[in-house]
XYZ file of C-alpha atoms in Angstrom:
391
model
C -88.748 -10.134 24.275
C -85.543 -8.108 24.678
C -82.237 -9.908 24.225
C -80.148 -10.721 27.300
C -77.686 -8.064 28.396
C -74.132 -9.312 27.822
C -71.517 -9.344 30.554
C -69.005 -6.548 30.329
C -65.619 -7.293 28.806
C -62.926 -8.250 31.273
C -59.594 -6.386 31.228
C -57.907 -9.401 29.652
C -59.974 -8.841 26.491
C -58.282 -5.497 25.842
C -55.259 -5.508 23.555
C -52.180 -4.100 25.333
C -50.552 -0.807 24.403
C -47.982 -1.301 21.659
C -49.935 -3.997 19.817
C -49.536 -3.690 16.047
C -52.650 -3.885 13.862
C -51.765 -3.622 10.169
C -49.973 -0.247 9.908
C -51.337 1.001 13.243
C -49.973 0.794 16.781
C -52.294 0.904 19.796
C -51.433 3.731 22.189
C -54.370 3.582 24.624
C -57.952 2.580 25.376
C -60.909 4.863 24.585
C -63.757 2.631 25.712
C -65.488 -0.734 25.434
C -69.002 -2.088 25.293
C -71.077 -5.103 24.445
C -70.145 -5.109 20.765
C -66.506 -4.162 20.801
C -63.542 -2.181 22.058
C -62.309 1.200 20.824
C -58.614 1.974 20.985
C -56.503 5.056 20.483
C -53.828 4.332 17.889
C -51.166 5.897 15.717
C -50.855 5.402 11.971
C -47.197 4.507 11.446
C -47.291 5.753 7.854
C -49.069 9.103 8.130
C -48.277 9.618 11.856
C -51.849 10.712 12.491
C -53.859 9.683 15.546
C -56.883 7.498 14.854
C -59.512 5.507 16.731
C -59.711 1.782 16.009
C -62.820 -0.225 16.777
C -62.440 -3.971 17.295
C -65.393 -6.322 16.765
C -65.737 -8.301 19.991
C -69.345 -9.102 20.944
C -68.852 -10.377 24.483
C -72.167 -12.284 24.505
C -70.911 -14.721 21.877
C -67.114 -14.341 21.617
C -63.971 -13.833 23.683
C -60.230 -13.484 23.245
C -58.418 -16.794 23.266
C -54.741 -17.600 22.880
C -53.032 -14.247 22.603
C -54.822 -11.746 20.370
C -57.191 -14.174 18.668
C -60.963 -13.709 19.035
C -63.135 -16.838 18.829
C -66.813 -17.746 19.427
C -67.360 -18.919 22.992
C -68.765 -22.260 21.763
C -69.793 -24.114 18.626
C -73.389 -22.894 18.854
C -72.208 -19.312 18.382
C -70.104 -19.855 15.243
C -72.792 -18.826 12.761
C -73.950 -15.886 14.867
C -70.373 -14.652 15.179
C -69.731 -15.037 11.437
C -72.906 -13.097 10.603
C -72.024 -10.378 13.085
C -68.529 -10.102 11.644
C -69.928 -9.648 8.141
C -72.315 -7.004 9.452
C -69.441 -5.154 11.139
C -67.441 -5.060 7.901
C -70.494 -3.990 5.894
C -71.083 -1.176 8.371
C -67.472 -0.008 8.099
C -67.516 -0.090 4.313
C -70.841 1.722 4.255
C -69.689 4.490 6.594
C -66.500 4.949 4.574
C -68.661 6.028 1.614
C -70.134 8.984 3.504
C -68.467 12.370 3.876
C -70.693 14.319 6.264
C -69.194 16.580 8.967
C -71.607 15.235 11.601
C -71.119 11.550 10.712
C -68.142 9.555 11.926
C -65.455 9.245 9.241
C -64.188 5.704 8.637
C -60.819 5.386 6.889
C -60.635 1.640 6.290
C -61.567 -1.815 7.609
C -59.807 -5.175 7.631
C -59.817 -8.656 9.186
C -57.132 -9.791 11.629
C -56.852 -11.966 14.755
C -60.018 -13.855 13.835
C -62.065 -10.654 14.047
C -62.330 -7.315 12.234
C -61.262 -3.719 12.803
C -62.172 -0.304 11.475
C -59.908 2.734 11.620
C -61.819 5.954 12.193
C -61.076 9.613 12.627
C -60.291 10.391 16.250
C -62.677 12.893 17.848
C -61.394 14.402 21.118
C -64.829 15.033 22.580
C -67.221 13.882 25.284
C -70.415 11.931 24.762
C -73.648 13.880 24.953
C -74.570 11.802 27.989
C -71.402 12.894 29.790
C -71.979 16.527 28.874
C -75.596 16.474 30.105
C -74.876 14.681 33.378
C -71.866 16.866 34.138
C -73.939 20.036 33.842
C -77.060 19.386 35.866
C -78.856 22.441 34.527
C -81.457 21.947 31.820
C -80.094 23.071 28.457
C -82.176 25.702 26.698
C -84.048 24.783 23.545
C -81.538 26.781 21.513
C -78.698 24.694 22.957
C -80.545 21.457 22.198
C -81.090 22.681 18.656
C -77.386 23.508 18.304
C -76.421 19.998 19.422
C -79.103 18.073 17.556
C -79.440 19.888 14.231
C -76.171 18.442 12.847
C -77.288 15.000 14.038
C -80.608 15.473 12.237
C -78.624 16.298 9.102
C -76.435 13.210 9.482
C -79.430 10.897 9.959
C -81.184 12.508 6.983
C -78.056 11.805 4.913
C -78.212 8.134 5.915
C -81.910 7.951 5.099
C -81.302 9.489 1.682
C -79.139 6.428 0.962
C -81.748 4.016 2.371
C -79.861 3.352 5.603
C -81.316 3.303 9.133
C -79.004 4.146 12.014
C -80.932 2.113 14.625
C -78.718 3.159 17.531
C -79.264 6.886 18.124
C -78.526 7.592 21.782
C -76.577 10.077 23.948
C -73.728 7.555 24.081
C -73.408 7.625 20.290
C -73.228 11.419 19.944
C -69.948 13.192 20.634
C -69.668 16.869 21.540
C -66.400 18.403 20.373
C -64.519 21.053 22.399
C -65.889 23.794 20.108
C -69.463 22.517 20.520
C -70.027 20.732 17.211
C -71.554 17.238 17.367
C -70.719 13.979 15.588
C -72.932 10.886 15.291
C -71.005 7.663 15.841
C -71.383 4.166 14.414
C -74.581 2.603 13.179
C -74.698 -0.303 15.596
C -73.751 -3.838 14.664
C -77.185 -4.813 13.370
C -78.129 -1.762 11.352
C -80.154 -2.389 8.212
C -80.438 -1.115 4.707
C -84.016 0.003 4.126
C -86.156 -2.384 2.143
C -85.639 -5.973 1.143
C -83.531 -7.167 4.073
C -84.861 -9.449 6.798
C -84.808 -8.445 10.432
C -83.076 -11.599 11.650
C -80.314 -9.774 13.529
C -81.309 -8.290 16.855
C -79.422 -5.388 18.334
C -78.377 -5.143 21.947
C -80.710 -2.288 22.678
C -80.399 0.705 24.962
C -83.578 0.813 27.081
C -85.475 4.042 26.658
C -83.907 4.932 23.310
C -85.150 2.008 21.209
C -88.738 1.933 19.864
C -90.932 -1.116 20.229
C -90.310 -2.393 16.685
C -86.633 -2.999 17.498
C -87.597 -5.556 20.139
C -89.343 -7.747 17.556
C -87.129 -9.833 15.277
C -89.746 -11.840 13.378
C -90.397 -9.161 10.754
C -93.923 -8.450 11.988
C -93.069 -4.848 12.875
C -91.311 -2.914 10.151
C -88.392 -0.657 10.938
C -87.681 2.474 8.972
C -86.991 6.190 9.210
C -89.538 6.443 11.996
C -87.275 4.165 14.071
C -84.551 6.822 14.086
C -87.180 9.520 14.693
C -87.968 7.787 17.988
C -84.279 7.587 18.923
C -83.706 11.278 18.243
C -86.775 12.261 20.273
C -85.616 10.034 23.136
C -82.258 11.839 23.156
C -84.040 15.203 23.324
C -86.253 13.907 26.155
C -83.083 12.887 28.012
C -81.482 16.288 27.451
C -84.482 18.056 28.976
C -85.125 15.714 31.910
C -81.740 14.118 32.554
C -83.430 10.701 32.327
C -84.261 8.445 29.353
C -87.913 7.897 28.469
C -89.778 4.904 29.868
C -88.650 1.795 27.932
C -90.964 0.965 25.050
C -91.584 -2.557 26.377
C -92.968 -1.092 29.608
C -95.388 1.147 27.695
C -97.217 -1.645 25.860
C -99.767 -2.591 28.530
C -100.091 0.931 29.914
C -98.309 3.910 28.441
C -96.776 5.453 31.549
C -94.454 7.881 29.773
C -94.891 11.295 31.415
C -95.418 14.035 28.827
C -92.424 16.297 28.458
C -94.552 19.378 29.064
C -95.301 18.091 32.581
C -91.611 17.721 33.408
C -90.083 20.922 32.059
C -90.852 24.633 32.491
C -92.837 26.166 29.662
C -90.719 29.316 29.675
C -87.670 27.342 28.505
C -89.256 25.358 25.676
C -91.800 26.227 23.014
C -95.180 24.478 22.637
C -93.975 23.235 19.245
C -90.965 21.586 20.898
C -93.137 19.776 23.471
C -95.640 18.647 20.844
C -93.036 17.453 18.332
C -91.041 15.406 20.856
C -94.245 13.854 22.230
C -95.414 12.827 18.751
C -91.983 11.455 17.803
C -92.047 9.284 20.959
C -95.374 7.699 20.059
C -95.418 3.993 20.837
C -96.948 3.086 17.488
C -94.759 3.821 14.476
C -97.758 4.981 12.457
C -98.264 7.862 14.898
C -94.730 9.233 14.536
C -93.131 11.490 11.960
C -91.987 9.571 8.911
C -88.910 11.627 8.060
C -86.346 14.034 9.433
C -87.917 16.810 7.373
C -91.324 16.301 9.037
C -89.793 16.171 12.496
C -87.688 19.285 11.887
C -90.643 21.206 10.465
C -92.777 20.378 13.516
C -90.000 21.624 15.786
C -89.748 24.823 13.789
C -86.027 24.267 13.259
C -84.954 25.778 9.972
C -82.055 23.778 8.479
C -78.877 25.819 8.282
C -76.876 25.781 5.038
C -73.449 24.249 5.187
C -70.640 26.680 5.725
C -68.996 27.910 2.541
C -65.550 26.629 1.743
C -62.795 28.599 3.397
C -60.316 27.758 0.654
C -58.568 30.933 -0.410
C -58.581 31.974 -4.032
C -55.368 31.134 -5.785
C -53.707 33.395 -8.322
C -50.764 33.145 -10.666
C -49.588 36.629 -9.687
C -46.435 36.312 -7.630
C -45.758 40.002 -6.998
C -48.249 42.656 -5.830
C -49.258 45.307 -8.360
C -47.487 48.638 -8.153
C -49.348 51.898 -7.550
C -48.778 52.884 -11.197
C -50.278 49.597 -12.428
C -53.292 50.031 -10.171
C -53.878 53.591 -11.463
C -53.556 52.354 -15.032
C -56.207 49.664 -14.465
C -58.569 52.118 -12.768
C -58.276 54.499 -15.738
C -59.466 51.896 -18.240
C -63.036 52.257 -19.536
C -65.581 49.835 -18.061
C -65.550 46.528 -19.894
C -62.000 46.984 -21.199
C -60.115 45.719 -18.165
C -58.060 42.643 -18.959
C -59.853 39.414 -18.108
C -58.785 37.617 -14.945
C -57.176 34.257 -15.424
C -58.907 31.522 -13.465
C -56.029 29.462 -12.200
C -58.511 27.295 -10.292
C -59.890 25.759 -13.475
C -58.740 22.219 -14.216
C -55.779 21.929 -16.636
C -58.078 20.540 -19.294
C -60.174 23.710 -19.140
C -57.245 26.091 -19.017
C -55.333 24.333 -21.800
C -58.326 24.241 -24.124
C -59.092 27.938 -23.779
C -58.584 30.091 -26.904
C -55.254 31.922 -26.520
C -55.399 35.701 -26.583
C -52.995 37.705 -28.732
C -50.837 40.276 -26.960
C -52.625 43.535 -26.291
C -51.196 46.963 -27.124
C -52.186 48.118 -23.650
C -55.192 50.210 -24.732
C -57.834 47.642 -23.831
C -58.222 46.245 -27.340
C -56.024 44.537 -29.866
C -54.251 46.505 -32.622
C -54.923 45.261 -36.169
C -52.141 43.635 -38.125
C -50.254 45.475 -40.937
C -51.879 43.299 -43.618
C -55.309 44.108 -42.276
C -54.555 47.864 -42.376
C -53.476 47.768 -46.027
C -56.653 45.914 -46.983
C -58.843 48.494 -45.273
C -57.068 51.347 -47.105
C -57.560 49.647 -50.487
C -61.246 49.098 -49.808
C -61.606 52.779 -48.915
C -60.056 53.882 -52.226
C -62.351 51.586 -54.195
C -65.386 52.992 -52.383
C -64.392 56.605 -53.121
C -63.873 55.848 -56.852
C -67.253 54.093 -57.040
C -69.043 57.070 -55.506
C -67.306 59.453 -57.929
C -68.493 57.400 -60.920
C -72.056 57.414 -59.638
C -72.126 61.207 -59.290
C -70.507 61.636 -62.757
C -73.209 59.570 -64.449
C -75.906 61.783 -62.935
């Protein structure tokens, strides 16, 4: 049975502009939902703009007496405390990741009887807004451009045994340049394996698989849960509508196949087949990993862009034409070695120092070494003369 839909937050729940939270000052409102409120804020120390998410689950808590957030009644105290711990765990978990398509969390703290997380501010629109604003169907190549980074971000979470559990068009931002970022994990996200499924998320109909509606542990959640969410987003991008809710598909699966709703000249047979399989009602019938899903789509993962950091050098003045001609005239293999100023100090300091060169591409021997070589030559000549005399 799905959980009840909470009432939307009233305006009085929103902290006013100018409110101080730790070393941040609220400058505006970004949005609010059933689990919390997201503010635009300024870091008073670094002067950077950030987004701050406040934990305020309106189904069980409300703002009371100024800025304080409290459970709505005594029966909700434990639920609120558990949700607060989950919010802080989520923030701390996200702060450990450094993926370009995963929301960056700077820090989290408790204040006003609730908790907050400061995140990087992304000046984009949600994927839902982008799709509904442009009523044309996006081509498969455009869907791939939007979703491939999200696939990578979810795969990164899965590699650390974390399920997102809230993949939806509302949780994917499209930046002005077209890159996409996957937002928070949802207040009841789980670490794979070992944890109970006691917490139930406030689900988004159409984007949540059937196992997320069961909180007694009888239906296991895993990577395949996020596979369903990703496929549901792709279904929405093609049709402009979310898939039929999983709860409505139990008695009779009335989900229209994607191939019956979209022109075949815009999407490949592999695309239709992969999305259909990923939206299977039973988890056992879906792909079990991002790699399987991507392979079925025929989407080759793109390597991350190489670092654009410029090479540093200790040379402060450009070489003259005469110096360049001198270097070009040196025999191959005799050019002076380049100093790697990028190496850590420990590497540079421990390197064997080179003696000054005489400019000919090799080092001149010392005077003592020359005298020794001359003496050895004289001894050798005398020895040969004695040998020939004895003959």
